CSV table of C-alpha atoms in Angstrom, one decimal:
chain,number,residue,atom,x,y,z
A,1,MET,CA,-17.1,12.4,3.6
A,2,THR,CA,-17.3,9.9,0.7
A,3,LEU,CA,-14.1,9.3,-1.3
A,4,THR,CA,-14.2,8.9,-5.1
A,5,GLU,CA,-11.5,7.5,-7.3
A,6,ASN,CA,-11.4,10.7,-9.4
A,7,GLU,CA,-10.5,12.7,-6.4
A,8,ILE,CA,-7.2,10.8,-5.8
A,9,ARG,CA,-6.5,9.7,-9.4
A,10,PRO,CA,-7.9,12.6,-11.6
A,11,ASP,CA,-9.2,11.3,-14.9
A,12,ALA,CA,-7.7,14.3,-16.8
A,13,LEU,CA,-4.2,13.4,-15.7
A,14,MET,CA,-4.3,9.6,-15.9
A,15,ALA,CA,-3.5,9.4,-19.6
A,16,GLY,CA,-0.1,11.0,-19.0
A,17,GLN,CA,0.5,8.6,-16.1
A,18,ALA,CA,-0.4,5.6,-18.2
A,19,GLU,CA,2.2,6.5,-20.8
A,20,ARG,CA,5.0,6.9,-18.2
A,21,PHE,CA,3.9,3.7,-16.4
A,22,ALA,CA,4.2,1.8,-19.7
A,23,ASN,CA,7.7,3.1,-20.2
A,24,ASP,CA,8.6,1.9,-16.7
A,25,ILE,CA,7.1,-1.6,-17.4
A,26,ARG,CA,9.1,-1.9,-20.6
A,27,ARG,CA,12.4,-1.0,-18.9
A,28,LEU,CA,11.7,-3.3,-16.0
A,29,ASN,CA,11.0,-6.3,-18.3
A,30,GLU,CA,14.3,-5.6,-20.2
A,31,ARG,CA,16.0,-6.8,-17.0
A,32,LYS,CA,13.9,-9.9,-16.6
A,33,ALA,CA,17.0,-12.1,-16.7
A,34,GLU,CA,17.8,-10.7,-13.3
A,35,PHE,CA,14.4,-11.8,-11.7
A,36,VAL,CA,14.6,-14.4,-9.0
A,37,ARG,CA,12.2,-17.0,-7.6
A,38,VAL,CA,11.1,-16.6,-4.1
A,39,PRO,CA,9.1,-18.5,-1.5
A,40,CYS,CA,5.8,-17.2,-0.1
A,41,PRO,CA,6.4,-13.8,1.5
A,42,ALA,CA,4.0,-14.4,4.3
A,43,CYS,CA,4.7,-18.0,5.5
A,44,GLY,CA,7.9,-18.9,3.7
A,45,GLY,CA,6.3,-21.9,2.0
A,46,GLU,CA,7.5,-23.2,-1.4
A,47,GLY,CA,4.2,-24.6,-2.6
A,48,ARG,CA,2.5,-22.4,-5.3
A,49,THR,CA,0.0,-22.6,-8.0
A,50,PRO,CA,-0.1,-20.1,-11.0
A,51,ARG,CA,-3.1,-17.7,-11.0
A,52,PHE,CA,-2.4,-15.3,-13.9
A,53,GLU,CA,0.1,-13.3,-15.9
A,54,LYS,CA,0.1,-9.5,-16.1
A,55,TYR,CA,2.7,-6.9,-17.2
A,56,GLY,CA,5.2,-9.7,-17.9
A,57,MET,CA,4.9,-10.9,-14.3
A,58,THR,CA,3.7,-14.3,-13.0
A,59,PHE,CA,1.3,-14.1,-10.1
A,60,VAL,CA,0.9,-17.3,-8.0
A,61,ASP,CA,-1.0,-18.4,-4.9
A,62,CYS,CA,0.7,-19.9,-1.9
A,63,THR,CA,-0.8,-23.4,-1.4
A,64,GLY,CA,-0.1,-23.1,2.4
A,65,CYS,CA,-1.6,-19.7,3.4
A,66,GLY,CA,-3.3,-18.4,0.3
A,67,THR,CA,-1.1,-15.3,-0.2
A,68,LEU,CA,-1.0,-14.0,-3.8
A,69,TYR,CA,2.5,-13.0,-4.9
A,70,THR,CA,4.9,-12.7,-7.9
A,71,SER,CA,7.6,-15.2,-8.5
A,72,PRO,CA,10.0,-14.8,-10.2
A,73,ARG,CA,10.4,-11.1,-9.2
A,74,PRO,CA,12.9,-8.3,-9.7
A,75,SER,CA,16.0,-8.6,-7.5
A,76,PRO,CA,16.6,-6.0,-4.8
A,77,ALA,CA,19.2,-4.3,-7.1
A,78,VAL,CA,16.7,-4.1,-9.9
A,79,LEU,CA,14.0,-2.7,-7.6
A,80,ASP,CA,16.4,0.0,-6.3
A,81,TRP,CA,17.2,0.9,-9.9
A,82,TYR,CA,13.5,0.9,-10.9
A,83,TYR,CA,12.3,3.3,-8.2
A,84,ALA,CA,15.3,5.6,-8.6
A,85,ASN,CA,14.6,6.0,-12.3
A,86,SER,CA,10.8,5.7,-12.4
A,87,GLU,CA,9.0,8.1,-14.9
A,88,ASN,CA,5.7,7.1,-13.2
A,89,TYR,CA,6.8,8.2,-9.7
A,90,ALA,CA,8.2,11.5,-11.1
A,91,TYR,CA,4.9,12.2,-12.8
A,92,TRP,CA,2.9,11.4,-9.7
A,93,ASN,CA,5.2,13.8,-7.7
A,94,LYS,CA,4.9,16.6,-10.2
A,95,PHE,CA,1.2,16.3,-11.3
A,96,LEU,CA,-1.0,13.7,-9.6
A,97,PHE,CA,-0.1,14.2,-6.0
A,98,PRO,CA,-0.4,18.0,-6.1
A,99,ALA,CA,-3.7,17.8,-8.0
A,100,SER,CA,-5.2,15.4,-5.5
A,101,GLU,CA,-3.4,16.4,-2.3
A,102,ASN,CA,-6.4,18.3,-0.7
A,103,ALA,CA,-8.7,15.3,-1.2
A,104,ARG,CA,-6.0,12.8,0.0
A,105,ARG,CA,-5.3,15.0,3.1
A,106,GLU,CA,-8.9,15.4,4.2
A,107,LYS,CA,-10.3,12.0,3.2
A,108,ILE,CA,-7.4,9.6,3.6
A,109,PHE,CA,-4.5,11.0,5.6
A,110,ARG,CA,-6.2,13.1,8.2
A,111,PRO,CA,-8.5,10.2,9.2
A,112,ARG,CA,-5.5,7.9,9.1
A,113,ALA,CA,-3.5,10.2,11.4
A,114,ASN,CA,-6.4,10.3,13.8
A,115,ARG,CA,-6.6,6.5,13.8
A,116,LEU,CA,-2.9,6.3,14.6
A,117,ALA,CA,-3.2,8.9,17.4
A,118,SER,CA,-6.1,6.9,18.8
A,119,ALA,CA,-4.2,3.7,18.7
A,120,CYS,CA,-1.3,5.3,20.6
A,121,ARG,CA,-3.6,6.5,23.3
A,122,ARG,CA,-5.6,3.2,23.5
A,123,PHE,CA,-2.4,1.1,23.7
A,124,GLY,CA,-0.4,3.5,25.9
A,125,VAL,CA,2.4,4.1,23.4
A,126,GLY,CA,5.2,6.7,23.9
A,127,THR,CA,5.2,9.7,21.5
A,128,ASP,CA,8.9,10.8,21.4
A,129,LEU,CA,9.7,9.6,17.8
A,130,LEU,CA,7.6,8.5,14.9
A,131,LEU,CA,9.4,6.9,11.9
A,132,GLU,CA,7.3,6.8,8.7
A,133,VAL,CA,8.7,4.5,6.1
A,134,GLY,CA,7.8,5.2,2.5
A,135,ALA,CA,6.5,8.7,3.2
A,136,GLY,CA,5.7,9.5,-0.4
A,137,PHE,CA,4.5,13.1,-0.8
A,138,GLY,CA,4.6,13.7,2.9
A,139,THR,CA,0.9,14.4,3.4
A,140,PHE,CA,0.3,11.9,6.2
A,141,ALA,CA,3.4,13.3,8.0
A,142,GLU,CA,1.9,16.8,7.7
A,143,CYS,CA,-1.4,15.5,9.2
A,144,ILE,CA,0.2,13.7,12.1
A,145,ARG,CA,2.4,16.8,12.7
A,146,ASP,CA,-0.7,19.0,12.9
A,147,ILE,CA,-2.0,16.8,15.8
A,148,GLY,CA,1.1,17.7,17.7
A,149,LEU,CA,1.4,14.2,19.3
A,150,PHE,CA,5.1,13.4,18.5
A,151,ARG,CA,8.1,15.3,19.6
A,152,ARG,CA,10.1,14.2,16.5
A,153,ILE,CA,9.0,12.8,13.1
A,154,VAL,CA,11.6,11.2,10.7
A,155,LEU,CA,10.6,10.2,7.2
A,156,VAL,CA,12.2,7.4,5.1
A,157,GLU,CA,11.7,7.9,1.4
A,158,PRO,CA,14.1,6.3,-1.1
A,159,THR,CA,12.6,7.9,-4.3
A,160,PRO,CA,14.6,11.1,-5.0
A,161,ASP,CA,11.8,13.3,-6.2
A,162,LEU,CA,9.5,12.4,-3.3
A,163,ALA,CA,12.3,12.8,-0.8
A,164,ALA,CA,12.9,16.3,-2.1
A,165,THR,CA,9.2,17.1,-1.7
A,166,CYS,CA,9.3,15.9,1.9
A,167,ARG,CA,12.3,18.1,2.7
A,168,LYS,CA,10.5,21.1,1.2
A,169,LYS,CA,7.8,20.5,3.8
A,170,ASP,CA,10.5,20.8,6.5
A,171,PHE,CA,10.8,17.2,7.5
A,172,GLU,CA,13.9,15.2,8.4
A,173,VAL,CA,14.3,12.7,5.6
A,174,ILE,CA,16.4,9.6,5.1
A,175,GLU,CA,16.7,9.0,1.4
A,176,LYS,CA,17.4,5.2,1.3
A,177,PRO,CA,15.5,2.0,1.8
A,178,VAL,CA,14.9,1.1,5.5
A,179,GLU,CA,16.9,-2.1,5.1
A,180,HIS,CA,20.0,0.0,4.3
A,181,ILE,CA,19.7,2.4,7.3
A,182,ASP,CA,21.9,2.3,10.4
A,183,LEU,CA,19.1,1.6,12.8
A,184,SER,CA,21.3,2.0,15.9
A,185,LYS,CA,20.8,5.7,15.5
A,186,TYR,CA,17.0,5.5,16.0
A,187,GLN,CA,14.7,4.1,18.7
A,188,ALA,CA,11.2,4.8,17.6
A,189,ASP,CA,8.0,4.7,19.6
A,190,VAL,CA,5.9,4.2,16.5
A,191,VAL,CA,6.8,3.0,13.0
A,192,ALA,CA,4.2,3.7,10.3
A,193,ASN,CA,4.2,2.6,6.7
A,194,PHE,CA,1.3,2.8,4.2
A,195,GLU,CA,1.1,1.1,0.9
A,196,VAL,CA,4.8,0.0,1.2
A,197,LEU,CA,4.7,-3.7,2.0
A,198,GLU,CA,3.3,-4.7,-1.4
A,199,HIS,CA,6.4,-3.2,-3.1
A,200,LEU,CA,9.1,-5.0,-1.2
A,201,PHE,CA,11.3,-7.9,-2.3
A,202,SER,CA,11.4,-9.3,1.2
A,203,PRO,CA,8.6,-8.1,3.5
A,204,ILE,CA,9.9,-10.3,6.4
A,205,GLU,CA,13.2,-8.6,6.3
A,206,PHE,CA,11.5,-5.2,6.2
A,207,LEU,CA,9.3,-6.0,9.2
A,208,GLN,CA,12.3,-7.3,11.1
A,209,SER,CA,14.0,-4.0,10.4
A,210,CYS,CA,10.9,-2.2,11.7
A,211,HIS,CA,11.0,-4.4,14.8
A,212,ARG,CA,14.6,-3.6,15.5
A,213,VAL,CA,14.1,0.2,15.3
A,214,LEU,CA,11.1,0.1,17.7
A,215,ARG,CA,11.5,0.5,21.5
A,216,PRO,CA,10.0,-2.4,23.4
A,217,GLY,CA,6.3,-1.9,23.6
A,218,GLY,CA,6.4,0.3,20.5
A,219,LEU,CA,3.7,0.3,17.9
A,220,LEU,CA,3.7,-0.7,14.2
A,221,MET,CA,0.9,0.6,11.9
A,222,LEU,CA,0.8,-0.4,8.3
A,223,SER,CA,-1.5,-0.7,5.3
A,224,CYS,CA,-1.5,-2.6,2.0
A,225,PRO,CA,-3.9,-4.1,-0.5
A,226,ASN,CA,-6.1,-7.0,0.7
A,227,SER,CA,-5.9,-9.8,-1.8
A,228,ARG,CA,-9.3,-11.1,-0.6
A,229,GLY,CA,-10.9,-7.7,-0.8
A,230,PHE,CA,-14.0,-7.4,-3.1
A,231,ASP,CA,-12.3,-5.5,-5.9
A,232,THR,CA,-9.4,-7.9,-6.3
A,233,GLU,CA,-11.5,-11.1,-5.8
A,234,MET,CA,-13.9,-9.9,-8.5
A,235,LEU,CA,-11.6,-8.3,-11.0
A,236,GLN,CA,-8.5,-10.6,-10.6
A,237,ASP,CA,-5.9,-9.5,-13.2
A,238,LYS,CA,-8.0,-6.5,-14.2
A,239,ALA,CA,-7.9,-5.1,-10.7
A,240,GLY,CA,-5.9,-1.8,-10.4
A,241,ALA,CA,-4.2,-3.1,-7.3
A,242,VAL,CA,-2.6,-5.8,-9.4
A,243,ASP,CA,0.4,-3.8,-10.5
A,244,VAL,CA,3.9,-4.5,-11.8
A,245,GLU,CA,5.3,-2.8,-8.7
A,246,HIS,CA,3.1,-4.8,-6.3
A,247,LEU,CA,4.9,-8.0,-5.6
A,248,ASN,CA,3.0,-9.2,-2.4
A,249,TYR,CA,-0.8,-9.4,-1.9
A,250,PHE,CA,-1.6,-10.4,1.7
A,251,HIS,CA,-5.0,-11.0,3.3
A,252,PRO,CA,-5.9,-10.4,7.0
A,253,SER,CA,-4.7,-13.7,8.3
A,254,SER,CA,-1.6,-14.0,6.2
A,255,LEU,CA,-0.5,-10.5,7.1
A,256,ALA,CA,-1.0,-11.2,10.8
A,257,HIS,CA,1.0,-14.4,10.3
A,258,LEU,CA,3.9,-12.4,8.7
A,259,ALA,CA,3.9,-9.8,11.5
A,260,THR,CA,4.0,-12.6,14.1
A,261,ARG,CA,7.0,-14.2,12.2
A,262,ALA,CA,8.8,-10.9,12.4
A,263,GLY,CA,8.4,-10.8,16.2
A,264,PHE,CA,5.2,-8.6,16.6
A,265,SER,CA,2.1,-9.2,18.7
A,266,VAL,CA,-0.9,-8.4,16.4
A,267,LEU,CA,-3.4,-6.1,18.0
A,268,GLU,CA,-6.0,-5.6,15.3
A,269,THR,CA,-6.6,-5.9,11.5
A,270,THR,CA,-9.2,-3.9,9.7
A,271,THR,CA,-10.2,-3.1,6.1
A,272,PRO,CA,-11.4,0.5,6.1
A,273,GLY,CA,-11.5,0.8,2.3
A,274,GLU,CA,-14.0,3.0,0.5
A,275,LEU,CA,-13.5,2.3,-3.3
A,276,ASP,CA,-14.2,-1.4,-3.9
A,277,ALA,CA,-17.7,-1.0,-5.2
A,278,GLU,CA,-16.9,2.0,-7.4
A,279,LEU,CA,-13.8,0.3,-8.8
A,280,VAL,CA,-15.7,-2.8,-9.9
A,281,ARG,CA,-18.6,-0.6,-11.2
A,282,LYS,CA,-16.3,1.5,-13.4
A,283,LYS,CA,-14.8,-1.7,-14.9
A,284,VAL,CA,-18.2,-3.0,-15.7
A,285,LEU,CA,-19.4,0.3,-17.2
A,286,SER,CA,-16.3,0.6,-19.4
A,287,GLY,CA,-16.8,-2.9,-20.8
A,288,GLU,CA,-13.6,-4.2,-19.2
A,289,PHE,CA,-15.4,-6.6,-16.9
A,290,ASP,CA,-18.6,-8.5,-17.2
A,291,LEU,CA,-20.8,-9.5,-14.2
A,292,GLY,CA,-22.3,-12.3,-16.3
A,293,SER,CA,-25.5,-13.7,-14.8
A,294,ASP,CA,-25.0,-12.3,-11.3
A,295,ARG,CA,-28.3,-10.4,-11.0
A,296,PHE,CA,-27.6,-9.4,-7.4
A,297,LEU,CA,-24.3,-7.5,-8.2
A,298,LYS,CA,-25.9,-6.0,-11.3
A,299,ARG,CA,-28.6,-4.5,-9.1
A,300,VAL,CA,-26.1,-3.3,-6.4
A,301,LEU,CA,-23.4,-1.9,-8.6
A,302,ILE,CA,-25.3,-0.8,-11.7
A,303,GLU,CA,-29.1,-0.6,-11.5
A,304,GLU,CA,-29.5,0.8,-8.0
A,305,TYR,CA,-26.0,2.0,-7.2
A,306,ASP,CA,-27.0,5.4,-5.9
A,307,ARG,CA,-29.1,3.7,-3.2
A,308,LEU,CA,-27.2,0.5,-2.6
A,309,GLY,CA,-23.5,1.3,-3.4
A,310,ALA,CA,-22.6,3.1,-0.2
A,311,PRO,CA,-24.3,0.6,2.2
A,312,PHE,CA,-22.7,-2.3,0.3
A,313,GLN,CA,-19.2,-0.6,0.6
A,314,LYS,CA,-19.8,-0.1,4.3
A,315,PHE,CA,-20.7,-3.8,4.6
A,316,LEU,CA,-17.4,-4.7,2.9
A,317,ALA,CA,-15.4,-2.5,5.2
A,318,GLU,CA,-17.0,-3.6,8.4
A,319,ASN,CA,-16.5,-7.3,7.6
A,320,CYS,CA,-12.8,-7.4,6.5
A,321,LEU,CA,-13.9,-7.6,2.8
A,322,SER,CA,-12.6,-4.3,1.5
A,323,GLY,CA,-9.5,-4.1,-0.7
A,324,HIS,CA,-7.6,-1.8,1.7
A,325,LEU,CA,-6.0,-3.7,4.7
A,326,THR,CA,-4.6,-2.1,7.9
A,327,LEU,CA,-2.7,-3.8,10.7
A,328,VAL,CA,-1.7,-2.6,14.1
A,329,ALA,CA,0.9,-4.6,16.0
A,330,ARG,CA,3.2,-4.2,19.0
A,331,LYS,CA,6.8,-5.1,19.8
A,332,PRO,CA,6.6,-7.1,23.0
A,333,THR,CA,8.2,-5.6,26.0
A,334,GLY,CA,11.5,-7.1,27.0
A,335,LYS,CA,12.5,-7.7,23.3
């Protein structure tokens, strides 16, 4: 089943989203005096070179490991305030997620749930408790519940509207950031988080929290944008993944390095993305991006897209070149 952007971000609803997102950006930048400088979120290095500015944020490249990140960035207190009061997230919860839920369920979350179940079987992981951090609309949790693999599923979702939606779907929900949870109450077999790491002030602290809540031998599965994926490499600051809320942009090796720093043994990294070619094509067709003299990409993305677009996207996904990055790691036994 091929996924299209309109299925998960319906064009008819995106104008309303853009207005609310603009309001969020304005309010966030009003607190810019509270932004703080940070080292590289992947390797901890201090060396950086500026890449571009967007939404009032400065995006820099780590000179050590090549991770793209924002510095200075909103403090943890500002981030908590931002998500608790976001017009954009309230709009997604009320309009965009319900309108796109069927497509997201069948083309994103059900395959993702199957991948997680397969990883649990392949790596011999227990199935007593799954903790999903950043559960959003709760669709992945529904899909993994349908499989019947886990005895108990607990969702962590700090955004009030989204937490309420998860409760309506009959899930146990913790409505606070994982860093603020008393982890002594939980010993999870699996911790899952999807499109969370890019939003966090301190990804290393977050992954250390995930490490503590896991039983020895437990599994971590996460996903985030790939800064070296085709869409971001081509579009740079025009890429949709380059967002005011996205503070960290890892690539396969820097994400693996981060997970290792947090105490995990990395099992695999993949980029199963499906939208890179379409996203770049749409920017070209709208006049927002110019392929210049690149005759090859003009042929693939514009002139013969119906024939070449899908095989090109498959090539990107199979060679760790897609914009969507997934990592599976394990907490070593005895730790």
